[in-house]
C-alpha positions as MATLAB code, in Angstrom:
seq = 'MVRKTGKPLEVIVLAGGFGTRLCEVVKDVPKVMADIDGKPFLHHLLGYAAKFGAGRIILSVHHKRDIIMDYFGSSFQGIPVVYSVEEEPLGTGGAIYRALGFVEGENALVLNGDTFFGIDFRDFMRCHEEGGGDVTIALKLLKKCGRYGTVELSGTKIAGFVEKSSSSPGYINAGVYGIRKDLMKKVPFEGNFSFERDLLSGKTGDVSLCPYVAEGYFIDIGVPEDYRKAQSELANVISPENP';
ca = [
     -45.420  -99.764  -39.945;
     -41.845  -99.317  -41.136;
     -41.532  -98.386  -44.799;
     -39.019 -100.402  -46.783;
     -37.764  -97.760  -49.168;
     -34.491  -97.415  -51.007;
     -32.051 -100.134  -51.926;
     -32.016 -103.337  -49.848;
     -29.571 -103.433  -46.957;
     -26.791 -105.980  -46.703;
     -26.640 -107.021  -43.064;
     -23.710 -108.730  -41.330;
     -24.411 -110.244  -37.908;
     -21.573 -111.328  -35.625;
     -22.871 -114.641  -34.296;
     -19.720 -116.612  -33.530;
     -19.106 -115.770  -29.875;
     -18.756 -118.330  -27.098;
     -21.067 -116.582  -24.630;
     -18.849 -117.396  -21.666;
     -20.633 -115.051  -19.243;
     -24.040 -116.437  -20.216;
     -23.227 -120.149  -20.146;
     -24.645 -120.665  -16.660;
     -28.169 -120.011  -17.966;
     -27.789 -120.804  -21.693;
     -25.873 -124.061  -21.845;
     -26.661 -125.989  -25.011;
     -26.876 -123.334  -27.731;
     -24.757 -120.356  -28.834;
     -25.800 -117.189  -27.023;
     -27.347 -115.650  -30.137;
     -29.786 -118.586  -30.073;
     -30.819 -117.975  -26.453;
     -34.589 -118.222  -26.112;
     -36.629 -115.027  -26.009;
     -40.387 -115.569  -25.933;
     -40.141 -118.918  -27.714;
     -37.729 -117.852  -30.455;
     -33.949 -117.348  -30.591;
     -32.635 -113.862  -29.877;
     -31.084 -113.859  -33.356;
     -34.508 -114.538  -34.884;
     -35.852 -111.373  -33.244;
     -32.809 -109.362  -34.329;
     -33.106 -110.435  -37.960;
     -36.848 -109.853  -37.897;
     -36.226 -106.285  -36.791;
     -33.645 -105.780  -39.558;
     -36.145 -107.142  -42.080;
     -38.554 -104.330  -41.188;
     -36.014 -101.840  -42.503;
     -35.419 -103.499  -45.834;
     -32.727 -106.096  -45.205;
     -32.170 -107.698  -48.590;
     -29.271 -110.018  -47.805;
     -28.043 -111.443  -44.504;
     -24.479 -112.571  -43.799;
     -24.099 -114.528  -40.560;
     -20.568 -114.718  -39.176;
     -20.514 -118.022  -37.289;
     -18.092 -120.182  -35.319;
     -19.127 -121.644  -31.944;
     -21.858 -124.299  -32.330;
     -22.510 -122.932  -35.794;
     -24.492 -125.985  -36.927;
     -27.320 -124.979  -34.592;
     -27.518 -121.564  -36.239;
     -27.175 -122.888  -39.774;
     -29.781 -125.607  -39.245;
     -32.272 -123.096  -37.861;
     -31.949 -120.393  -40.525;
     -30.880 -122.419  -43.548;
     -30.500 -120.399  -46.727;
     -33.209 -117.800  -46.127;
     -35.063 -115.902  -43.425;
     -38.498 -114.450  -44.175;
     -37.624 -114.684  -47.856;
     -34.284 -112.904  -47.396;
     -31.196 -114.816  -48.631;
     -28.848 -115.928  -45.846;
     -25.177 -116.766  -46.410;
     -22.562 -117.796  -43.867;
     -19.074 -116.498  -43.187;
     -17.591 -119.458  -41.317;
     -14.699 -119.035  -38.894;
     -12.840 -122.327  -38.631;
     -10.782 -120.720  -35.850;
     -11.884 -117.756  -33.694;
     -11.076 -114.494  -35.475;
     -12.234 -111.966  -32.890;
     -14.694 -109.240  -33.805;
     -12.223 -107.614  -36.183;
     -11.264 -110.757  -38.034;
     -14.902 -111.808  -38.234;
     -15.963 -108.500  -39.770;
     -12.990 -108.506  -42.140;
     -13.922 -111.967  -43.396;
     -17.649 -111.240  -43.645;
     -17.054 -108.062  -45.666;
     -15.712 -110.330  -48.384;
     -19.284 -111.567  -48.903;
     -20.713 -108.059  -49.303;
     -21.748 -107.299  -52.874;
     -22.369 -103.554  -52.539;
     -20.335 -100.664  -51.143;
     -21.639 -100.679  -47.562;
     -22.906 -103.074  -44.930;
     -24.945 -102.756  -41.770;
     -23.044 -104.711  -39.111;
     -24.740 -105.883  -35.906;
     -23.444 -107.520  -32.768;
     -25.429 -110.729  -32.495;
     -25.967 -110.416  -28.752;
     -27.217 -106.821  -28.580;
     -30.362 -105.049  -29.734;
     -30.641 -101.310  -30.357;
     -34.069 -100.202  -31.539;
     -33.158  -97.537  -34.069;
     -34.160  -96.886  -37.671;
     -31.566  -98.914  -39.588;
     -32.570  -97.279  -42.858;
     -31.905  -93.774  -41.516;
     -28.706  -94.983  -39.864;
     -27.321  -96.313  -43.140;
     -28.409  -93.183  -45.006;
     -26.410  -91.089  -42.539;
     -23.464  -93.460  -42.871;
     -23.382  -93.169  -46.644;
     -23.864  -89.394  -46.628;
     -21.265  -88.912  -43.892;
     -18.531  -90.457  -46.002;
     -16.722  -92.190  -43.149;
     -15.293  -95.683  -43.236;
     -17.211  -96.655  -40.107;
     -20.290  -95.125  -38.504;
     -20.972  -96.156  -34.908;
     -24.422  -96.006  -33.303;
     -24.157  -94.458  -29.839;
     -26.571  -94.660  -26.919;
     -26.521  -92.274  -23.956;
     -26.725  -94.139  -20.652;
     -27.173  -92.611  -17.216;
     -24.764  -95.188  -15.800;
     -22.308  -96.782  -18.215;
     -21.281  -99.487  -15.752;
     -19.769 -102.436  -17.615;
     -19.544 -100.588  -20.927;
     -16.708  -98.501  -22.255;
     -17.632  -94.995  -23.347;
     -17.158  -92.962  -26.504;
     -15.986  -89.364  -26.192;
     -17.336  -86.811  -28.650;
     -15.952  -83.485  -29.779;
     -18.763  -81.713  -31.561;
     -19.902  -84.063  -34.293;
     -16.728  -86.156  -34.265;
     -15.498  -89.101  -32.224;
     -12.626  -87.936  -30.030;
     -11.722  -91.169  -28.291;
     -12.700  -94.283  -26.383;
     -12.527  -94.904  -22.635;
     -12.274  -98.380  -21.122;
     -15.142  -99.545  -18.935;
     -14.894  -98.400  -15.297;
     -17.264  -95.477  -14.876;
     -20.734  -95.421  -13.337;
     -21.311  -91.874  -14.612;
     -23.373  -90.904  -17.698;
     -21.845  -91.329  -21.128;
     -22.239  -92.526  -24.681;
     -21.697  -96.219  -25.297;
     -21.016  -98.145  -28.477;
     -24.386  -99.832  -29.049;
     -23.073 -102.571  -31.341;
     -24.498 -101.221  -34.611;
     -22.105 -100.165  -37.369;
     -22.237  -98.878  -40.899;
     -19.072 -100.050  -42.642;
     -17.692  -99.404  -46.098;
     -16.500 -102.541  -47.818;
     -13.350 -100.630  -48.830;
     -12.347 -100.690  -45.169;
     -10.754 -104.068  -45.915;
      -8.021 -102.259  -47.851;
      -7.066 -100.193  -44.793;
      -6.867 -102.970  -42.201;
      -3.212 -103.633  -41.246;
      -4.066 -106.714  -39.183;
      -4.414 -110.365  -40.113;
      -6.236 -113.259  -38.497;
      -7.643 -112.762  -34.999;
      -8.014 -109.139  -33.880;
     -10.477 -106.919  -32.039;
     -12.525 -104.501  -34.105;
     -13.046 -102.280  -31.063;
      -9.590 -102.273  -29.472;
      -7.366 -102.657  -32.524;
      -9.238 -100.740  -35.216;
     -11.661  -98.241  -33.680;
      -9.253  -97.120  -30.964;
      -6.942  -95.563  -33.529;
      -4.090  -98.059  -33.880;
      -4.433  -97.361  -37.563;
      -4.901  -93.688  -38.371;
      -6.338  -94.293  -41.821;
      -9.843  -95.259  -40.624;
     -12.355  -92.395  -40.454;
     -15.115  -92.715  -37.839;
     -18.511  -91.012  -37.625;
     -20.928  -91.053  -34.662;
     -24.676  -91.608  -34.896;
     -26.317  -90.646  -31.612;
     -29.819  -92.018  -31.198;
     -32.498  -92.918  -28.699;
     -33.989  -96.380  -28.689;
     -34.383  -99.469  -26.572;
     -31.005 -101.082  -25.881;
     -30.233 -104.486  -24.402;
     -27.123 -106.648  -24.299;
     -27.887 -110.275  -23.404;
     -24.251 -111.091  -22.673;
     -24.798 -111.441  -18.919;
     -27.551 -113.392  -17.105;
     -29.155 -110.318  -15.516;
     -29.708 -108.555  -18.831;
     -30.719 -111.782  -20.562;
     -33.540 -112.182  -18.040;
     -34.476 -108.552  -18.636;
     -34.634 -109.186  -22.381;
     -36.895 -112.178  -21.811;
     -39.481 -109.942  -20.172;
     -39.121 -106.872  -22.410;
     -37.819 -107.551  -25.899;
     -40.819 -109.206  -27.547;
     -43.029 -106.215  -26.721;
     -40.415 -103.724  -27.891;
     -40.102 -105.239  -31.359;
     -43.737 -106.197  -31.893;
     -45.519 -104.795  -34.995;
     -47.217 -102.242  -32.720;
     -43.792 -100.943  -31.668;
     -41.656 -100.905  -34.847;
];
């Protein structure tokens, strides 16, 4: 079993996407609510975060948000849930910027709502806080990066980002971030912007990045093929026997 030690984690989940690539198989609900073994994908993701001491959940919502809000209400497994509502699409950057305003502490664990990376969130956030960077990015080594962009490393530092195009091995951004709330003071953008392209890629030199390379089960349900894969694999991966 996972031990919930240390201070509770504040968890932001980006759950406002349209799920355009998945709409042919998930038509009536936002993609984060796509069914996996009888429960929404987001339910499984939050359940996994709860194992590592999530003490407060902030859901960034936009597309079909009423479905998400009606399902989770104001708490999940006894953990308070609040909502950062995007009246207009803000992109990943704008969504994170807005959601950080709901964070009460100094740091937040930020998760893409359509990906799962089975790492120890408690250890990840410990490394983030000790590393002193503005943003820590969880990285996964894939044999074939395919549709994912890659992250280049130089020793223990992030050297750059490469757009998707390679079928060779590489480290990918696994959609798990540790972010200091103070990052809001360094963001030169307003409204709709991309966290990955506009902020992480170095368009502002003031943001310090740290890598966290880890093994763990990774799945992105953003395309039908991987969604079907998640349907057959994910429930077993995150069961109590496989924390």
